[in-house]
Coordinates of C-alpha atoms and ligand atoms in Angstrom, one line a residue:
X349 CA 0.0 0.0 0.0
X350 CA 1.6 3.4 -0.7
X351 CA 0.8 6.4 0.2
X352 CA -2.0 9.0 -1.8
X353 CA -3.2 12.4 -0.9
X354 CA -6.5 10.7 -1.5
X355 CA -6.4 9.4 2.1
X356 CA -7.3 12.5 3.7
X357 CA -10.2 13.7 1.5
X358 CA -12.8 12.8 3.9
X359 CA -10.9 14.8 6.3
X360 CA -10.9 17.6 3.9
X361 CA -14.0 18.0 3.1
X362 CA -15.7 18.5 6.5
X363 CA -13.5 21.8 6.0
X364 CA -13.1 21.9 9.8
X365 CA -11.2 24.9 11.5
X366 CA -9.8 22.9 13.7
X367 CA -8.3 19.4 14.1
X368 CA -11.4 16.4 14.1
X369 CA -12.9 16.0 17.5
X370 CA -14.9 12.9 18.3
X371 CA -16.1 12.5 21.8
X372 CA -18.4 11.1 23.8
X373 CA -19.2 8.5 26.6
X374 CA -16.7 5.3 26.9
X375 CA -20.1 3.3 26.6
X376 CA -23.9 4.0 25.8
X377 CA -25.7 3.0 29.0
X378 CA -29.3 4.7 28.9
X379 CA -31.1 6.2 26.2
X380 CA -31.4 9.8 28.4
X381 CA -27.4 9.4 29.3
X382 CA -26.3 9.2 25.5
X383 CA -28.6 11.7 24.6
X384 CA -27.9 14.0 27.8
X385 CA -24.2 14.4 26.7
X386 CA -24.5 14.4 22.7
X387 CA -26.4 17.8 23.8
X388 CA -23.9 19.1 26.2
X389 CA -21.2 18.1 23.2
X390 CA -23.4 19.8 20.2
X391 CA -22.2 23.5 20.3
X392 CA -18.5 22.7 20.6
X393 CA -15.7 21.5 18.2
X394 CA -17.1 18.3 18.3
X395 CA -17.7 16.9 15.5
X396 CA -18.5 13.2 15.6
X397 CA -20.2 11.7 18.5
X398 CA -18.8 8.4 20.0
X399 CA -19.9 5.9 22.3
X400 CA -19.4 1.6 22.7
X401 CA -22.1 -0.4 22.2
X402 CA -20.1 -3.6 22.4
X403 CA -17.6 -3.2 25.1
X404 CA -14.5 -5.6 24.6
X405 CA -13.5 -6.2 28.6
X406 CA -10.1 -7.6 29.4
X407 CA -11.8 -9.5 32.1
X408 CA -15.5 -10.8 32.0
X409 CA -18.0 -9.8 34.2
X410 CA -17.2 -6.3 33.7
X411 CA -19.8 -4.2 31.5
X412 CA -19.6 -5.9 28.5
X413 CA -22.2 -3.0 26.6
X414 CA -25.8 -2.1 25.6
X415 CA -25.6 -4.5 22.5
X416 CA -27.7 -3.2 19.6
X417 CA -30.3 -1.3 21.7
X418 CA -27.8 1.1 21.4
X419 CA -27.5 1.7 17.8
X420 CA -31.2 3.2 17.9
X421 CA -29.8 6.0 20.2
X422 CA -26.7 6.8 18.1
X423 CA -29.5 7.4 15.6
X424 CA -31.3 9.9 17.8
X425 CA -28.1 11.7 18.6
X426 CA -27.6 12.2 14.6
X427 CA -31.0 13.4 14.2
X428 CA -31.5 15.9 17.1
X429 CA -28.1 17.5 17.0
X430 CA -26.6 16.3 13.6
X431 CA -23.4 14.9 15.0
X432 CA -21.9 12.3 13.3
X433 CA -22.1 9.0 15.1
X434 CA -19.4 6.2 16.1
X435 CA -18.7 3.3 17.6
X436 CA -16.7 0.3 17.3
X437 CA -17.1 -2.9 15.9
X438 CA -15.6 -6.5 16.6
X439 CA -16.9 -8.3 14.3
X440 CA -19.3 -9.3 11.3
X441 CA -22.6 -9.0 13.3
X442 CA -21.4 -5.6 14.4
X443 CA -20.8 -4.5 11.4
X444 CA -24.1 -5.3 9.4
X445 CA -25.9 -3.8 12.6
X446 CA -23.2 -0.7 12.3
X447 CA -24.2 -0.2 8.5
X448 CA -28.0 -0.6 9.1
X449 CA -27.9 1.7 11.9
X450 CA -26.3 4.5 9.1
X451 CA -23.2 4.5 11.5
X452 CA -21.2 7.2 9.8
X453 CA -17.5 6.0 11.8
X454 CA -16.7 2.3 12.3
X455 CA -13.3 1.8 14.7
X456 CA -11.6 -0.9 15.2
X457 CA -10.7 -1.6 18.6
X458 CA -7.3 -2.4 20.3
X459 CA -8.0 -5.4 21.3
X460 CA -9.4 -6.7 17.6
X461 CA -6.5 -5.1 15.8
X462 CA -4.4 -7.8 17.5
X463 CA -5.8 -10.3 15.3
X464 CA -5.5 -10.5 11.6
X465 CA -8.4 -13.1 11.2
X466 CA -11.1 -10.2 13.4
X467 CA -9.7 -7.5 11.2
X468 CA -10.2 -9.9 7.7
X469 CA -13.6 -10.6 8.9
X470 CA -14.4 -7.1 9.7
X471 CA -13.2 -6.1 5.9
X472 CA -15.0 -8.4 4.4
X473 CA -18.2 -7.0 6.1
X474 CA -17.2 -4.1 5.4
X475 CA -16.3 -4.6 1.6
X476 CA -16.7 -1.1 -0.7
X477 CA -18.6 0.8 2.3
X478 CA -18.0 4.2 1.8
X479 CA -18.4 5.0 5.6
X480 CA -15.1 6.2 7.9
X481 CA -13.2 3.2 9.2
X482 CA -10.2 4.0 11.9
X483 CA -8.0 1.2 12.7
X484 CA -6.6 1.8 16.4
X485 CA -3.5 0.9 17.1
X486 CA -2.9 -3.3 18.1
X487 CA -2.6 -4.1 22.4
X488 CA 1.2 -4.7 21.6
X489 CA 3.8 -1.9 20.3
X490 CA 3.9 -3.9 16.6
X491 CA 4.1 -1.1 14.0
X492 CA 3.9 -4.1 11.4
X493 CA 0.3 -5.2 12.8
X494 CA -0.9 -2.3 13.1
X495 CA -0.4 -1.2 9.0
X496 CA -1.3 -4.8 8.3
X497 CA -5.0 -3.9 9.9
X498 CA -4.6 -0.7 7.7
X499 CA -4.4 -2.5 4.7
X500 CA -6.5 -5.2 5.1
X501 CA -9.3 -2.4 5.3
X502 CA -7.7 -0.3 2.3
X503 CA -7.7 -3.8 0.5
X504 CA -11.5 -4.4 1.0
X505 CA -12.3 -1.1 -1.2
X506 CA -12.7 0.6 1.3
X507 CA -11.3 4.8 0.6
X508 CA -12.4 7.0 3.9
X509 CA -9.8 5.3 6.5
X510 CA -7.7 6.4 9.3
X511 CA -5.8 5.2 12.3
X512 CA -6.3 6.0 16.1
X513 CA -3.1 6.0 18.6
X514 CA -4.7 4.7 21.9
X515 CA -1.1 3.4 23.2
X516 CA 0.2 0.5 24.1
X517 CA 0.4 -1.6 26.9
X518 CA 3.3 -3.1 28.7
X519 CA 3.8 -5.1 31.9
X520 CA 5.9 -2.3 33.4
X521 CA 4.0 0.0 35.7
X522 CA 4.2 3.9 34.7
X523 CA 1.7 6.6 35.1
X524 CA 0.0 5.7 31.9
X525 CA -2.8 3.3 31.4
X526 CA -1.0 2.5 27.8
X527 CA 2.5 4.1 27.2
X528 CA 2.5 6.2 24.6
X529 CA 5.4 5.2 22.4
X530 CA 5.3 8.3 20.4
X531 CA 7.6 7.1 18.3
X532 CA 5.7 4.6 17.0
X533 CA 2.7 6.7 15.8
X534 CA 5.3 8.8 14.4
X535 CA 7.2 6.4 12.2
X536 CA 3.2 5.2 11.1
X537 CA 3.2 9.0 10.0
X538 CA 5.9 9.0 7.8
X539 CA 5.2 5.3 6.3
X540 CA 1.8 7.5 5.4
X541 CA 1.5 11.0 5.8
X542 CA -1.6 11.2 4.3
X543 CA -3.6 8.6 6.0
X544 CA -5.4 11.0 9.1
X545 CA -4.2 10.4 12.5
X546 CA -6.5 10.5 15.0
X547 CA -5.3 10.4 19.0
X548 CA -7.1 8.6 22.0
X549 CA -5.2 10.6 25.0
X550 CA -8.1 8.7 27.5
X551 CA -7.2 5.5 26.5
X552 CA -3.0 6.7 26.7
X553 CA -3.8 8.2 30.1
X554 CA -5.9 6.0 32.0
X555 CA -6.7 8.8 34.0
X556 CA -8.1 12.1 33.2
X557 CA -5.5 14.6 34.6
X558 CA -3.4 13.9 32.0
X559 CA -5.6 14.0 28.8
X560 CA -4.6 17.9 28.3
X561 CA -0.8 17.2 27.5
X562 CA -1.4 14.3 26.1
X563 CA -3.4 15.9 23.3
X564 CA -1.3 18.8 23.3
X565 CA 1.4 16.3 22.5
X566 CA -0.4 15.1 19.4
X567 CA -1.3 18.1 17.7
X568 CA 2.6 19.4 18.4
X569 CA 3.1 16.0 16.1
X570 CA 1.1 17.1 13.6
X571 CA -1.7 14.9 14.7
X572 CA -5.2 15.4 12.6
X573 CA -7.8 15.0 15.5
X574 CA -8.6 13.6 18.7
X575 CA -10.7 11.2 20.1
X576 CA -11.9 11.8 24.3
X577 CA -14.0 9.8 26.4
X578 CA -16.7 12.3 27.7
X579 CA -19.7 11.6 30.5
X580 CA -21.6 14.2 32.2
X581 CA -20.8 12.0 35.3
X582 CA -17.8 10.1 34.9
X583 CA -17.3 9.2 38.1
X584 CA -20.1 7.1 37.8
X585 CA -19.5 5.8 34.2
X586 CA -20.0 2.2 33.9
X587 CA -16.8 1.7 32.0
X588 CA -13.7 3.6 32.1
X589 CA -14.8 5.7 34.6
X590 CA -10.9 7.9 36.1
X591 CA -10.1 8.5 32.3
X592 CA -13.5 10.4 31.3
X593 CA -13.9 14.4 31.6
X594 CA -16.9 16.1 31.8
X595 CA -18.3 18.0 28.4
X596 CA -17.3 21.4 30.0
X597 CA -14.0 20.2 30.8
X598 CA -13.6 19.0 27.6
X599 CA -14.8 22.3 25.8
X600 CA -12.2 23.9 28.5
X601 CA -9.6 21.9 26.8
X602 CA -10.4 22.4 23.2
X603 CA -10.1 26.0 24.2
X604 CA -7.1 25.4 25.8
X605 CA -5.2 23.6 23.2
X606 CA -3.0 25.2 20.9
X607 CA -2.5 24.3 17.0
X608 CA 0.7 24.9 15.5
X609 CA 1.2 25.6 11.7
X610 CA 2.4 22.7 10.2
X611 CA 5.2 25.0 9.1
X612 CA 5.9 28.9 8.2
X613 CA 7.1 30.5 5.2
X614 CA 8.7 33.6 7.1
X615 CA 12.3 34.1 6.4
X616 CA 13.4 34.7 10.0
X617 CA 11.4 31.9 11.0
X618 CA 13.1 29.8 8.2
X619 CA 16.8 30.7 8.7
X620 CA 16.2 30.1 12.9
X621 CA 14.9 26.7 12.2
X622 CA 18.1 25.7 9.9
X623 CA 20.7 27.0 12.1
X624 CA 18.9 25.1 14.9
X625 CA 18.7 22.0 13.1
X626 CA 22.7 22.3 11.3
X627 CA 23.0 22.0 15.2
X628 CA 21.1 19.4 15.9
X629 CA 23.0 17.3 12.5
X630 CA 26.5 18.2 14.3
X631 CA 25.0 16.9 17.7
X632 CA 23.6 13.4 16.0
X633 CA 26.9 13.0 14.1
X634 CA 28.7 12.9 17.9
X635 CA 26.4 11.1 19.2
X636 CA 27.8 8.2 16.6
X637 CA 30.8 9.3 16.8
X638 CA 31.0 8.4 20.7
X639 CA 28.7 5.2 20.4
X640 CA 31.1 3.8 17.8
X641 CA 34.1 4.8 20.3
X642 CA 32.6 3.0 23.2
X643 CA 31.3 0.1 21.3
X644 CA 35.2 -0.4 20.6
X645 CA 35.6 -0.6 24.3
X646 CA 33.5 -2.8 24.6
X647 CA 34.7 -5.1 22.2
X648 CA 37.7 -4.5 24.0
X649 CA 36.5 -5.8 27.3
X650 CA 34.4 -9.3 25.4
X651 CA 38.5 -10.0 24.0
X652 CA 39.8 -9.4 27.6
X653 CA 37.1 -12.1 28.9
X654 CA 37.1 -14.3 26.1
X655 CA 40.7 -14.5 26.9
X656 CA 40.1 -15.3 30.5
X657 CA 37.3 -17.4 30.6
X658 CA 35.0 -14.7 32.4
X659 CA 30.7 -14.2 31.7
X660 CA 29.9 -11.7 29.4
X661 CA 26.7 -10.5 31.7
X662 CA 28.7 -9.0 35.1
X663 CA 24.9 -7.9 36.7
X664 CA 26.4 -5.5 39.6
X665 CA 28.8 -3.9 37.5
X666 CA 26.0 -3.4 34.7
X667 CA 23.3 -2.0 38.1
X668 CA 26.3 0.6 39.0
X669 CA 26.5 1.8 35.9
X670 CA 22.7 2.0 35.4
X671 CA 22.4 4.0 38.5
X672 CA 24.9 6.4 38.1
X673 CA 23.7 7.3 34.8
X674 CA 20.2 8.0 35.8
X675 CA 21.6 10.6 38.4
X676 CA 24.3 12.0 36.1
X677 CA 21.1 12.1 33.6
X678 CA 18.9 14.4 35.9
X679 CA 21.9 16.9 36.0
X680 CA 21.5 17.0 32.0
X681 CA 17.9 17.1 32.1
X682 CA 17.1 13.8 30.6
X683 CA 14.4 11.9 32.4
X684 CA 14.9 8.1 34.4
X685 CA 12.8 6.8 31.7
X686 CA 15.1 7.8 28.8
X687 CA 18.0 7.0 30.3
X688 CA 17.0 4.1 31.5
X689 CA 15.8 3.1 27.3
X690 CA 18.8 4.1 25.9
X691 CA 21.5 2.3 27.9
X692 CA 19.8 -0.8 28.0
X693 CA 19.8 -0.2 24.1
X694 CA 23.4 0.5 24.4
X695 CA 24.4 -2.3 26.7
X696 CA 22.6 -5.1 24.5
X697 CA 24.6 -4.0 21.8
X698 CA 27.6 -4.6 23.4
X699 CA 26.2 -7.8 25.0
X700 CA 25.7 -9.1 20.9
X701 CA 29.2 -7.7 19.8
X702 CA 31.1 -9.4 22.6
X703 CA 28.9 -12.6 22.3
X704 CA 30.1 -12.3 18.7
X705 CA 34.0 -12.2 20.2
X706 CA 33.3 -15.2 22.9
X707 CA 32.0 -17.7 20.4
X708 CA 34.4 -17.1 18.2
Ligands
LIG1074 C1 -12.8 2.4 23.6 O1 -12.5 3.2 22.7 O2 -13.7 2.5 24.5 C2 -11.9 1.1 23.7 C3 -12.3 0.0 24.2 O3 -10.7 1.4 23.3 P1 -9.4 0.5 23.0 O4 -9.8 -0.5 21.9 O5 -8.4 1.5 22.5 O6 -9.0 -0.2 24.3
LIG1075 MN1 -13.1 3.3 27.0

């Protein structure tokens, strides 16, 4: 699949002011609830409504959704405040029920992206609609997956897609729900610029105190819209409940949220920008220049214990290093996190080079 400026005409031609917005409750549970906040959400920035009617749960016994009950609200929602309406599907039956319900956005969820036999079935339902269908990003931090849900949807005829970066999870505990892995979403960007991006900061945060940078984030990445959990009572939501904001909170952070040019023509601004980033070529070209230099080293020390018989893996020597680093780090400015990514980076390398030198 390569890439074609066609990918964002559906984008284009809402001829929106402002990135997409689609918000709306983590799951339809009344009739009055999913109507209550589609009218808090209709005089805002918002532009498609969203809400599960099919909840997939990690665990069972959780809210698993309305089922199709909910579909006839969605429709409501459309007509009284002429919101376009989403939700996502998991399968065939979804699908069909999605398409006779006039659902104008179709996701693919997390959970389903995982699995190249859901996604196949869901393009075959879907085969030639011309409705929206976002592929959110797979459970696991695979790019490959997650452009091979892509283009099993592009392959099925289908022309009005995009992709939704909810995160990813990991077994390591940080403050996010699912880590964002930026760079991830960013390398999907430049395999195809011109399919629309769309992020899920509730999904990323877990928690709703973070949503604001974490869609500020986005948008300084050239993201092309957003997609937030909203509940006029999320404490009380019956899925997802720390991650949603109210409607006025979220209008509060569309009106917060800044949008950058993608670039500027001015000559000051032009000149500024390549001086800085001459500087930041000179810095990358050390950077190698000093990995290359202690990679020798390395090799140096795998010799010296090849040589004497010795482990490659020295675990307390490895944990002193580690810890010194994250302190020197903090001096620099350069968070636990990073450090911690890039010399375990680093010291597998040199863990393969001098396993290269001891089996020799
Ligand atoms: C959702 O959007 O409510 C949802 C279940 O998301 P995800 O598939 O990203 O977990
Ligand atoms: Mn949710």
């Amino acid at each position: 699949m390569e890439n074609k400026k066609e990918y964002r005409n559906w984008l284009n031609q809402m001829n929106l002011e402002h990135p997409l917005v689609i918000a709306g409750p983590c799951s339809a549970e009344t009739e009055e609830q999913v109507l209550k906040i589609a009218n808090q959400l209709k005089e805002s920035d918002v532009t498609a409504y969203r809400a599960g009617i099919w909840k997939p749960r990690t665990r069972p016994g959780m809210f698993e959704g309305v089922g199709a009950i909910g579909l006839k609200w969605l429709q409501r929602v459309k007509e009284e405040t002429g919101l376009m309406i989403a939700t996502e599907v998991a399968n065939s039956v979804h699908v069909d029920l999605a398409l006779e319900h006039n659902v104008d956005i179709l996701w693919i969820g997390a959970r389903s992206t995982v699995s190249p036999f859901i996604v196949q079935e869901i393009a075959d339902a879907l085969k030639g609609t011309d409705k929206i269908v976002l592929i959110k990003n797979p459970v696991n931090p695979d790019l490959s997956l997650w452009m091979g849900g892509l283009e099993r949807i592009h392959s099925a005829d289908i022309k009005n897609i995009g992709v939704i970066h909810r995160g990813f999870s990991s077994y390591d505990k940080s403050k996010y729900r699912n880590n964002p892995e930026w760079q991830i979403a960013v390398e999907f960007q430049n395999n195809f610029p011109d399919i629309p991006l769309i992020c899920d900061p509730s999904h990323i945060a877990g928690r709703r105190d973070l949503i604001f940078d974490l869609s500020q984030t986005s948008l300084d990445l050239n993201y092309d819209g957003l997609m937030i959990e909203s509940h006029w009572d999320p404490d009380n939501a019956w899925s997802d409940a720390a991650q949603q904001v109210t409607p006025d909170r979220l209008i509060e952070i569309m009106k917060d949220l800044k949008i950058r040019d993608k670039t500027s023509q001015g000559e000051d601004y032009q000149n500024k920008l390549n001086n800085l980033r001459s500087q930041i070529d000179a810095a990358d070209q050390n950077l190698l220049t000093t990995l290359g230099k202690r990679m020798e080293v390395a090799k140096g020390i795998g010799k010296l214990k090849s040589e004497n018989n010795v482990a490659i893996l020295q675990n307390k020597r490895w944990n002193e290093i580690l810890g010194k680093m994250i302190l020197d780090g903090e001096d620099h400015g350069l968070s636990e996190e990073f450090i911690l990514r890039i010399f375990k980076a680093i010291h597998q390398e040199s863990i393969n080079n001098q396993k290269k030198i001891l089996n020799k």
